[in-house]
mmCIF file with all atom_site columns, C-alpha atoms in Angstrom:
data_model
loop_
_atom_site.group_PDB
_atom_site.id
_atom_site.type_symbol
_atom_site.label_atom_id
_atom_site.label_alt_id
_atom_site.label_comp_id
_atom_site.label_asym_id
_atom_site.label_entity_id
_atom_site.label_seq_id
_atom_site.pdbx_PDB_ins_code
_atom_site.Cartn_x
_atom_site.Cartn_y
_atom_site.Cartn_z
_atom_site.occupancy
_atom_site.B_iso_or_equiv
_atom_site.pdbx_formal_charge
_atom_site.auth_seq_id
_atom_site.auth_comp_id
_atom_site.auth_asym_id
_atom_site.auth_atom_id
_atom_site.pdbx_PDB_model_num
ATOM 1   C CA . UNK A 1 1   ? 141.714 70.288  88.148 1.00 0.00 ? 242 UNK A CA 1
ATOM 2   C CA . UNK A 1 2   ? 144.238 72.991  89.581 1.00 0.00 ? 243 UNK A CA 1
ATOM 3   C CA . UNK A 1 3   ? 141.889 76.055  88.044 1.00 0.00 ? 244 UNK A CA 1
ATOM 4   C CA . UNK A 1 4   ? 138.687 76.290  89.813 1.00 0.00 ? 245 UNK A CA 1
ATOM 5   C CA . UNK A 1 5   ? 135.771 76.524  87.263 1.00 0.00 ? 246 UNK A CA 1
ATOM 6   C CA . UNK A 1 6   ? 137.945 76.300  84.383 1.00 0.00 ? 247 UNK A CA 1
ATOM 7   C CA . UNK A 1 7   ? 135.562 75.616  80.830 1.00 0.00 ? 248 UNK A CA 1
ATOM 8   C CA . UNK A 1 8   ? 135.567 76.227  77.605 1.00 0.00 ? 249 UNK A CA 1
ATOM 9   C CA . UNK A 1 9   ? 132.510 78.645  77.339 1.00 0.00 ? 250 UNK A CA 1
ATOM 10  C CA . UNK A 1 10  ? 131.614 77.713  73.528 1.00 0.00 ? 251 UNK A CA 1
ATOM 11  C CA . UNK A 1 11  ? 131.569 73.989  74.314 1.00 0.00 ? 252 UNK A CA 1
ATOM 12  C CA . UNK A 1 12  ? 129.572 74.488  76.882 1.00 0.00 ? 253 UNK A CA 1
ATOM 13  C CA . UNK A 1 13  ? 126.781 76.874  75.599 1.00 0.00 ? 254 UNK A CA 1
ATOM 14  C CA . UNK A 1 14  ? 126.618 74.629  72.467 1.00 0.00 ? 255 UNK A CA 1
ATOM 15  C CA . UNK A 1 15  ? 125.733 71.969  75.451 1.00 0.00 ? 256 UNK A CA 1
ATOM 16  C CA . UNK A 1 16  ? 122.963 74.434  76.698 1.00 0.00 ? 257 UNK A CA 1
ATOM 17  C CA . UNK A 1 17  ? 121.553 74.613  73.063 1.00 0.00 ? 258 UNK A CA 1
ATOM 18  C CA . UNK A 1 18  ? 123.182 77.832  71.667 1.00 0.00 ? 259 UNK A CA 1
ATOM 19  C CA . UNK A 1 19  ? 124.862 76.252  68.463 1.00 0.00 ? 260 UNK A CA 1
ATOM 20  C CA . UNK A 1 20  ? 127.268 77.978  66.465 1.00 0.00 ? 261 UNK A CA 1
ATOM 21  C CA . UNK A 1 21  ? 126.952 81.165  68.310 1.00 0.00 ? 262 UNK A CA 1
ATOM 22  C CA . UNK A 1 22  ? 130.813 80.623  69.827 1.00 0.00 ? 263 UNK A CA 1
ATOM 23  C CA . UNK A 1 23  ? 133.047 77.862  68.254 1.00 0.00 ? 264 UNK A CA 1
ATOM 24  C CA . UNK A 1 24  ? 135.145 75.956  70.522 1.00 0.00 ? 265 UNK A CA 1
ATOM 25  C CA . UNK A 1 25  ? 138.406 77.281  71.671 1.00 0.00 ? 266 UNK A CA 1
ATOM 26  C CA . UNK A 1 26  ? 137.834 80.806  70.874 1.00 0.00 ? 267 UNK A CA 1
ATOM 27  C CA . UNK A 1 27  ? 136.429 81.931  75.035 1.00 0.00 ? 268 UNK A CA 1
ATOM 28  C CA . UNK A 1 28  ? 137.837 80.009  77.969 1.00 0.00 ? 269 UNK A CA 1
ATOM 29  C CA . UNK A 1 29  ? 137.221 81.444  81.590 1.00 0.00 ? 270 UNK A CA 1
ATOM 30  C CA . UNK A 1 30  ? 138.759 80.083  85.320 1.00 0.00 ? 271 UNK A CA 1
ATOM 31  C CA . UNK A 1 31  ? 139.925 81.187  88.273 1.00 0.00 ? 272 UNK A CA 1
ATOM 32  C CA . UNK A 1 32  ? 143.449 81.828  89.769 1.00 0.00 ? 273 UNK A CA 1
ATOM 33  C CA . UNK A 1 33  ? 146.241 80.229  87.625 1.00 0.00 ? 274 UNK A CA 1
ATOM 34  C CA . UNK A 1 34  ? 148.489 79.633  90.762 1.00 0.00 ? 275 UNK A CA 1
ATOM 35  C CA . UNK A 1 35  ? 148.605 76.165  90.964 1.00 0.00 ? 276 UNK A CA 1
ATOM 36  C CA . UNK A 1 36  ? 148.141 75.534  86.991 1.00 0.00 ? 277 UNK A CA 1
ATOM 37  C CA . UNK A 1 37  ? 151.915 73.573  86.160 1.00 0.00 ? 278 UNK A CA 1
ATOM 38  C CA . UNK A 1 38  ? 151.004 73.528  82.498 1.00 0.00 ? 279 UNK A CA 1
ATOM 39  C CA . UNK A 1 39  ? 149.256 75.626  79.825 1.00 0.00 ? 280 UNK A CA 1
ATOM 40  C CA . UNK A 1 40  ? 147.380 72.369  78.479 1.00 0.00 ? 281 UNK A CA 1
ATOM 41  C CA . UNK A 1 41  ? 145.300 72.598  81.923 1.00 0.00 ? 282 UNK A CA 1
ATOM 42  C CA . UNK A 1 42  ? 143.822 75.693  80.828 1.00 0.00 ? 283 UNK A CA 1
ATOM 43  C CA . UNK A 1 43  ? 143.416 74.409  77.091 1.00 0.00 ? 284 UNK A CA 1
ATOM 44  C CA . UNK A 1 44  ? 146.828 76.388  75.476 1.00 0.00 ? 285 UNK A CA 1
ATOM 45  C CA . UNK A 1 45  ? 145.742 79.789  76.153 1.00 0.00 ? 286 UNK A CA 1
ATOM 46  C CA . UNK A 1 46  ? 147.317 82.035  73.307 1.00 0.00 ? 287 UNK A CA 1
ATOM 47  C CA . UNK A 1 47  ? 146.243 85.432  75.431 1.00 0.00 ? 288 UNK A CA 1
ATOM 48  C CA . UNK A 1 48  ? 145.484 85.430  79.073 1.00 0.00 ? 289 UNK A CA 1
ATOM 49  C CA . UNK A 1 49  ? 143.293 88.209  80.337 1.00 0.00 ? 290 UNK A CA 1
ATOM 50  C CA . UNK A 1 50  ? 143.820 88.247  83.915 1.00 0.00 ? 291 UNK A CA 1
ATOM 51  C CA . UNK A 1 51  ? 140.989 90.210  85.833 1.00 0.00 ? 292 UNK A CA 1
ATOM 52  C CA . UNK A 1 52  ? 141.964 90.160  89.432 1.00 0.00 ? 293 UNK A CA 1
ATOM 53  C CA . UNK A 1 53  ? 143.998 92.230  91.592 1.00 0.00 ? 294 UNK A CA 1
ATOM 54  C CA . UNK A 1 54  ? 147.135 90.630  91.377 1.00 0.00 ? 295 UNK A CA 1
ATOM 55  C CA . UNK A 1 55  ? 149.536 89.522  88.564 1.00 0.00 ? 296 UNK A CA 1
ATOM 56  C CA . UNK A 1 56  ? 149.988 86.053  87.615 1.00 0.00 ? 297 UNK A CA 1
ATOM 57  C CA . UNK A 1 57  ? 153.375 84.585  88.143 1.00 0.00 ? 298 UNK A CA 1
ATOM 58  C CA . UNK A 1 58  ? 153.145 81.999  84.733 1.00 0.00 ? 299 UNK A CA 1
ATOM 59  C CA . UNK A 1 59  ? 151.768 83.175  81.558 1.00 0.00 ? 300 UNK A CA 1
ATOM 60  C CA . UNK A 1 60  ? 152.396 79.668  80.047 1.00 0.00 ? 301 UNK A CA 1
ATOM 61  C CA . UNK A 1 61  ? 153.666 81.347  76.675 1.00 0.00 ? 302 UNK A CA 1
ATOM 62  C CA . UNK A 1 62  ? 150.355 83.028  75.896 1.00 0.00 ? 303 UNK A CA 1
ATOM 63  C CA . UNK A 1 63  ? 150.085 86.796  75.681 1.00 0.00 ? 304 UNK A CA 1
ATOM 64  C CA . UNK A 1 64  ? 148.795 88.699  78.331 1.00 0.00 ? 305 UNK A CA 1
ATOM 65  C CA . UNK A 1 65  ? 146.133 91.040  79.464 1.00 0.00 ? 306 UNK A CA 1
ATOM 66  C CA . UNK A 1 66  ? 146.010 92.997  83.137 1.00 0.00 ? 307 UNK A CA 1
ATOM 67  C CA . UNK A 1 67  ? 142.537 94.513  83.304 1.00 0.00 ? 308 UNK A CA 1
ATOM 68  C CA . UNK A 1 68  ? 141.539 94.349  86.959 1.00 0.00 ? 309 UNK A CA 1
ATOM 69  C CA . UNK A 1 69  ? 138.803 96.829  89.448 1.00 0.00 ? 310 UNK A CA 1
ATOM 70  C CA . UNK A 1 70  ? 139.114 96.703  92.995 1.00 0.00 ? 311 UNK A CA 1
ATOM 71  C CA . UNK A 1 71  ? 137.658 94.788  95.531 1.00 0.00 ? 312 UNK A CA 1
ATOM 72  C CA . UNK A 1 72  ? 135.508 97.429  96.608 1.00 0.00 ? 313 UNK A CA 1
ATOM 73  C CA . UNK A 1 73  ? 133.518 97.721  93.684 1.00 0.00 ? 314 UNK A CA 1
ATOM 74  C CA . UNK A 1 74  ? 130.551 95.216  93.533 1.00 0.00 ? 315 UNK A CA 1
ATOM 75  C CA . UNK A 1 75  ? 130.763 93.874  90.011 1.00 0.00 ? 316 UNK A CA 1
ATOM 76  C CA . UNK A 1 76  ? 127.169 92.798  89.209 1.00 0.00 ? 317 UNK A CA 1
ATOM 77  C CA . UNK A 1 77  ? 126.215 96.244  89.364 1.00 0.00 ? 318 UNK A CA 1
ATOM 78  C CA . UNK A 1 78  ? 126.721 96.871  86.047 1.00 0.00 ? 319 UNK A CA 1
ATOM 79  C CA . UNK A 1 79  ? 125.284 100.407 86.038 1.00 0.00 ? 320 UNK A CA 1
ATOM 80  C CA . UNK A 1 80  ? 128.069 101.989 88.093 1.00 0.00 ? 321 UNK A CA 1
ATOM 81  C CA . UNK A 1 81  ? 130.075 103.839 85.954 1.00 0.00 ? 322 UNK A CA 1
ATOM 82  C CA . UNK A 1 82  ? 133.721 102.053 87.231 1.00 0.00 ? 323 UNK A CA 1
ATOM 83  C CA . UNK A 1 83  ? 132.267 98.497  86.520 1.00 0.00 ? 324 UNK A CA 1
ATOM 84  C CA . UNK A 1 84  ? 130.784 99.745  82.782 1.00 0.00 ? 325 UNK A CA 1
ATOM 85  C CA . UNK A 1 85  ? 134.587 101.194 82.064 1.00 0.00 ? 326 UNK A CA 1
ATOM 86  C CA . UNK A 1 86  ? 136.167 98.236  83.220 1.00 0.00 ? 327 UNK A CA 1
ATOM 87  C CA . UNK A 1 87  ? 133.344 96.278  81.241 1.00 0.00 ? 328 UNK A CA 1
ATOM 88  C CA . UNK A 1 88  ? 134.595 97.733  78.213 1.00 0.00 ? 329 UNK A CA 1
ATOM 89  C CA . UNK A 1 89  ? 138.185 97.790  78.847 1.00 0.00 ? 330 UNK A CA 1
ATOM 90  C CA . UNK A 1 90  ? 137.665 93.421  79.175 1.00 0.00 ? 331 UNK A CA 1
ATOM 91  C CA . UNK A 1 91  ? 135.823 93.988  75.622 1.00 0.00 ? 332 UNK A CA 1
ATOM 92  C CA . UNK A 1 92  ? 138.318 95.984  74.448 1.00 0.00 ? 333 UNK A CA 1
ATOM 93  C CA . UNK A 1 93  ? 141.306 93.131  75.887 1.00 0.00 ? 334 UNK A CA 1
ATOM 94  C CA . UNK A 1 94  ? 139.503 90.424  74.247 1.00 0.00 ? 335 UNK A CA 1
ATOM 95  C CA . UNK A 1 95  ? 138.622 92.198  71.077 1.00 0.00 ? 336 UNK A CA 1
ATOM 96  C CA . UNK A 1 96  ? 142.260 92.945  70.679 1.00 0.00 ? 337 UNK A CA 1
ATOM 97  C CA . UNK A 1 97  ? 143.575 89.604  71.883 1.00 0.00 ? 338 UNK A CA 1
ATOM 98  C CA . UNK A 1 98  ? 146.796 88.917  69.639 1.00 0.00 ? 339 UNK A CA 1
ATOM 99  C CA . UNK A 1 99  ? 146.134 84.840  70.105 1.00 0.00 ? 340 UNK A CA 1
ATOM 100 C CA . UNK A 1 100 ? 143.100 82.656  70.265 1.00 0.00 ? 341 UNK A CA 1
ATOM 101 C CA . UNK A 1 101 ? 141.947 81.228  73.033 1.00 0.00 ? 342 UNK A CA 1
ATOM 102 C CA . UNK A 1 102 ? 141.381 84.106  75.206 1.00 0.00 ? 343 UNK A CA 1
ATOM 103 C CA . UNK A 1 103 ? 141.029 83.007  78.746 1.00 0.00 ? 344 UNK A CA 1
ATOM 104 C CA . UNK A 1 104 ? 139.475 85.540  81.081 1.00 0.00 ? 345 UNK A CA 1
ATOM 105 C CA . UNK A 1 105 ? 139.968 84.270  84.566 1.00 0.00 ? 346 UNK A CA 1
ATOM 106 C CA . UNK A 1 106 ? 139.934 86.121  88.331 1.00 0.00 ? 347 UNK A CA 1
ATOM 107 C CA . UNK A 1 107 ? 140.231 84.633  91.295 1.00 0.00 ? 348 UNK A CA 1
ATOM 108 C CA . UNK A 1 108 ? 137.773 82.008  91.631 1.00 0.00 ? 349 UNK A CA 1
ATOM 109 C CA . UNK A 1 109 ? 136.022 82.056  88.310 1.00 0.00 ? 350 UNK A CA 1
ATOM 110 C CA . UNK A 1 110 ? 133.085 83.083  89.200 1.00 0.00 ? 351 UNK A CA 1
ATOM 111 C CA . UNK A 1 111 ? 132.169 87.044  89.799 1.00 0.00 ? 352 UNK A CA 1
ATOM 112 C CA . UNK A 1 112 ? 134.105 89.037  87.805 1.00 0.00 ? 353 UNK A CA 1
ATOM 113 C CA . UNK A 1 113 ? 134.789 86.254  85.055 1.00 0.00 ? 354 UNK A CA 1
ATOM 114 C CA . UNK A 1 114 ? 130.840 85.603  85.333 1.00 0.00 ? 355 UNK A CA 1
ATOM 115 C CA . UNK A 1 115 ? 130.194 89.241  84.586 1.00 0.00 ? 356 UNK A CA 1
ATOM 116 C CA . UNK A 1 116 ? 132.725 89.801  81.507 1.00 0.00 ? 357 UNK A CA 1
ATOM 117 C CA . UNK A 1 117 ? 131.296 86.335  80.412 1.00 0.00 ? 358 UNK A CA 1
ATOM 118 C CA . UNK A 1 118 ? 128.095 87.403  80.432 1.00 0.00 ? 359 UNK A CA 1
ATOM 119 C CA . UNK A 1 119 ? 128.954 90.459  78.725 1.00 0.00 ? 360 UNK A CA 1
ATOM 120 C CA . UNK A 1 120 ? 130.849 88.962  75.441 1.00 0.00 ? 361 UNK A CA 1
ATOM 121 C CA . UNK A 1 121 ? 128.116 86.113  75.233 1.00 0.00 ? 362 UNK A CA 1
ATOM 122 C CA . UNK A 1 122 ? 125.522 89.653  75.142 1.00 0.00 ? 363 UNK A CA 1
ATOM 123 C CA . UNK A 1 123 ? 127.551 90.987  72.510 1.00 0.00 ? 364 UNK A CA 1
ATOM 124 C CA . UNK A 1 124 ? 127.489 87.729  70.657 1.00 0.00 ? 365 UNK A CA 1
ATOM 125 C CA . UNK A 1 125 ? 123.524 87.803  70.519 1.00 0.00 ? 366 UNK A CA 1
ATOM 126 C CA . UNK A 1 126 ? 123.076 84.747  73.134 1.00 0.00 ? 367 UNK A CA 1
ATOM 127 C CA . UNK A 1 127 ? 119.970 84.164  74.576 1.00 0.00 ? 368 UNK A CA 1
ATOM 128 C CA . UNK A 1 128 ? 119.561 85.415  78.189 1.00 0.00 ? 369 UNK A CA 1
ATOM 129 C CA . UNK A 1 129 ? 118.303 81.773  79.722 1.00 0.00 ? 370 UNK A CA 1
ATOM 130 C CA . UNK A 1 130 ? 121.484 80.521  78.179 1.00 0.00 ? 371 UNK A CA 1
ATOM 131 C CA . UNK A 1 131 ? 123.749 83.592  79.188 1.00 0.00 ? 372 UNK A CA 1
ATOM 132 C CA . UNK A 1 132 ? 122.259 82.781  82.903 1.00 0.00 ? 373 UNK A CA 1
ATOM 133 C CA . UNK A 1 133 ? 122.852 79.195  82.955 1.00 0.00 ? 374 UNK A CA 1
ATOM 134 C CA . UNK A 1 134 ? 126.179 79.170  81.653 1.00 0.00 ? 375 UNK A CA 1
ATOM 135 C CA . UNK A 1 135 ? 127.000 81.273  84.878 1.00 0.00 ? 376 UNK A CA 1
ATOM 136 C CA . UNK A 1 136 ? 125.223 79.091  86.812 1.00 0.00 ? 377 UNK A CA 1
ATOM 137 C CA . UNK A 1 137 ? 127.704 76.044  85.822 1.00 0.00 ? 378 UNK A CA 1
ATOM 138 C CA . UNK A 1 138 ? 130.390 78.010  88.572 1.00 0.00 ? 379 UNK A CA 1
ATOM 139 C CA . UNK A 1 139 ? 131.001 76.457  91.527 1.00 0.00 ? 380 UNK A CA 1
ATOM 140 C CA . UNK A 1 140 ? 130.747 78.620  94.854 1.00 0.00 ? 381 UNK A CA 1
ATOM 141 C CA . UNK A 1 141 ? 127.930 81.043  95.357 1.00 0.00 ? 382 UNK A CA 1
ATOM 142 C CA . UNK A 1 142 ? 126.596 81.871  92.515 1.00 0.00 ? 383 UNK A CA 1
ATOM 143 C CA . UNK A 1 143 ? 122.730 83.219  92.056 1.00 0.00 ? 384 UNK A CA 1
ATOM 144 C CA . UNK A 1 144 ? 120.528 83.795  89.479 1.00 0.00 ? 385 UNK A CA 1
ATOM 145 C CA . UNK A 1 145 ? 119.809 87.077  90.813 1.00 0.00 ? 386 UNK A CA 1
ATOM 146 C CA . UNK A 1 146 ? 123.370 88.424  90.671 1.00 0.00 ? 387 UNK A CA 1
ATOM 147 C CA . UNK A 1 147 ? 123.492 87.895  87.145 1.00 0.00 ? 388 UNK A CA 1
ATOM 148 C CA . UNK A 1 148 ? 120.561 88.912  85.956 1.00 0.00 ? 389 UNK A CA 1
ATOM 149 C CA . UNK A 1 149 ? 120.914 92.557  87.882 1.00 0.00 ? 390 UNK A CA 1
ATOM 150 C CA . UNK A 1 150 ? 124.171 92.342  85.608 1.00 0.00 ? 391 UNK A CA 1
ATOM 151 C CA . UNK A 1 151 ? 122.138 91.790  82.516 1.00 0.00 ? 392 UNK A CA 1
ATOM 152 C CA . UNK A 1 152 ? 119.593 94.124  83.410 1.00 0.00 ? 393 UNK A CA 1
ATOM 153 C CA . UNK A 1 153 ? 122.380 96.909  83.757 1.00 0.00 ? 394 UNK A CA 1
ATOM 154 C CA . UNK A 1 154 ? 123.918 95.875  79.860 1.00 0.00 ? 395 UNK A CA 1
ATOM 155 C CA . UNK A 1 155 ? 120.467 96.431  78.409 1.00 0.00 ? 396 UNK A CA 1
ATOM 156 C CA . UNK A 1 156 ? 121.768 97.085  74.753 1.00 0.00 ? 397 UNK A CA 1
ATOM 157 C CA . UNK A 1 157 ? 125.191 96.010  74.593 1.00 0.00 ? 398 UNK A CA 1
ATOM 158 C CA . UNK A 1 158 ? 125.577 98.237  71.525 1.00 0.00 ? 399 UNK A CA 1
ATOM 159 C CA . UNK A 1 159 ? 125.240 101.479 73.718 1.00 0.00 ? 400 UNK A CA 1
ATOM 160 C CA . UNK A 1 160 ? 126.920 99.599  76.970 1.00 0.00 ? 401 UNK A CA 1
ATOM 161 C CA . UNK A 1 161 ? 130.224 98.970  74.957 1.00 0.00 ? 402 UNK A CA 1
ATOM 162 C CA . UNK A 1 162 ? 130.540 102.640 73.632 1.00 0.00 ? 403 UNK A CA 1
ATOM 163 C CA . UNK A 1 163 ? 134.253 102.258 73.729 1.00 0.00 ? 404 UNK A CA 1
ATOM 164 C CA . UNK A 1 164 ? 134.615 98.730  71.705 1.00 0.00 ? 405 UNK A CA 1
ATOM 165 C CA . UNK A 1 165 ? 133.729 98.051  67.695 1.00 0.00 ? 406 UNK A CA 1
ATOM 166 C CA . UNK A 1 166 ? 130.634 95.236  68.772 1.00 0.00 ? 407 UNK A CA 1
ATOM 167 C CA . UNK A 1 167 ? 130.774 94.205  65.034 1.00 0.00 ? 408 UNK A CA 1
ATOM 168 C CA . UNK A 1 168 ? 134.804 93.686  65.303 1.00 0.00 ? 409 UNK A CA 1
ATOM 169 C CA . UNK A 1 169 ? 134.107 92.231  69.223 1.00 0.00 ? 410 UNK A CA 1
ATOM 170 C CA . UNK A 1 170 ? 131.529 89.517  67.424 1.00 0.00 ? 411 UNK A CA 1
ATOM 171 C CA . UNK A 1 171 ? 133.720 88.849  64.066 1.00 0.00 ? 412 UNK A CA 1
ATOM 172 C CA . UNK A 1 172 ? 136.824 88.259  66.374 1.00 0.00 ? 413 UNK A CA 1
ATOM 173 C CA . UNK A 1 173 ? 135.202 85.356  68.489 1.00 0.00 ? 414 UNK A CA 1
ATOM 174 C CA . UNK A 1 174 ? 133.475 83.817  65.971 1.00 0.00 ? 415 UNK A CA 1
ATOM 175 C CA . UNK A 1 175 ? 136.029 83.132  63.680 1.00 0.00 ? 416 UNK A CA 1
ATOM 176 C CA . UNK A 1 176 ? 137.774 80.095  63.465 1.00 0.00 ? 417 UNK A CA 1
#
C-alpha cells in the first residue's frame, strides 16, 4: 500500500462493533499521499483534507482542504487552545466537505489524523473503547495513553466544537 495506515474508518469501527454509527465511504484517514499514483488507492476521495505542514502535489480530482498546526504544537493535548482551534477548523473542513469521502490524512496517519479521528467519531456519539481502538489499528507508535489524554481534553464535544453545527457535523457523515 503506498499510504501508510490508509482505512476506511466506518468499515472498520463497524468491525470493532459500532454498527451503523458511520456508513462506509463517508471517513477515510492515511498518511502522506506522495507516493499514491492513483485516487482508487485511497478509495476515490471526493475531498481531501490534508493536515500536515506541507501541500500535496496530487489531489487525484477530489476537492481539497489545507488545515494544518505546526510541528511544535503537541497534538494530543487537546486542551491547548491552538490544538482546540485547529480541532474545530478539521470539523469545520469536514462538515463542509463539497464531496464524500472525506479523507483526513497527515504525514504518517497516525497523530494528527488519530486526533481529528477521534474527534469526529466523539461527535458521532462512538463509544470511547471503540474511539481508542480504532486509533490503536495505526501502525508506528501509537499508545493508549496519548489518546485518551486527547479524549479527556474533548470532554463534551458539544462545548469543544463551539465553532462547528455538531447536529450538521453528525447529519453530514451519516448520510449516505
Amino acid at each position: 500500500m503506498s499510504c501508510v495506515n490508509f482505512r476506511d474508518v466506518g468499515e472498520w469501527i463497524a468491525l470493532l462493533g459500532a454498527e451503523n454509527l458511520l456508513p462506509a465511504r463517508r471517513l477515510l484517514r492515511g498518511g502522506k499521499l506522495d507516493a499514491v499514483r492513483e485516487a482508487a488507492e485511497i478509495g476515490h476521495p471526493g475531498t481531501i483534507v490534508n493536515l500536515r505542514q506541507g501541500p500535496d502535489r496530487h489531489t487525484f480530482g477530489a476537492e481539497y482542504r489545507h488545515v494544518s498546526i505546526p510541528n511544535s504544537y503537541e497534538k494530543y493535548d487537546t486542551t491547548d487552545a491552538t490544538v482546540r482551534r485547529w480541532l474545530n477548523a478539521v470539523a469545520q473542513a469536514v462538515c463542509e466537505a463539497p464531496a464524500f469521502p472525506v479523507m483526513l490524512h497527515c504525514t504518517s496517519g497516525k497523530d494528527r489524523t488519530g486526533v481529528a479521528v477521534a474527534l469526529l467519531l466523539t461527535a458521532l456519539g462512538a463509544p470511547r473503547a471503540i474511539i481508542v481502538e480504532e486509533y490503536l489499528l495505526s501502525d508506528g507508535e501509537v499508545e493508549r495513553a496519548w489518546i485518551e489524554r486527547a479524549l479527556d481534553g474533548i470532554g463534551d464535544v458539544r462545548r469543544y466544537l463551539a465553532r462547528v453545527d455538531v447536529q450538521r457535523l453528525r447529519e453530514r457523515l451519516r448520510s449516505v
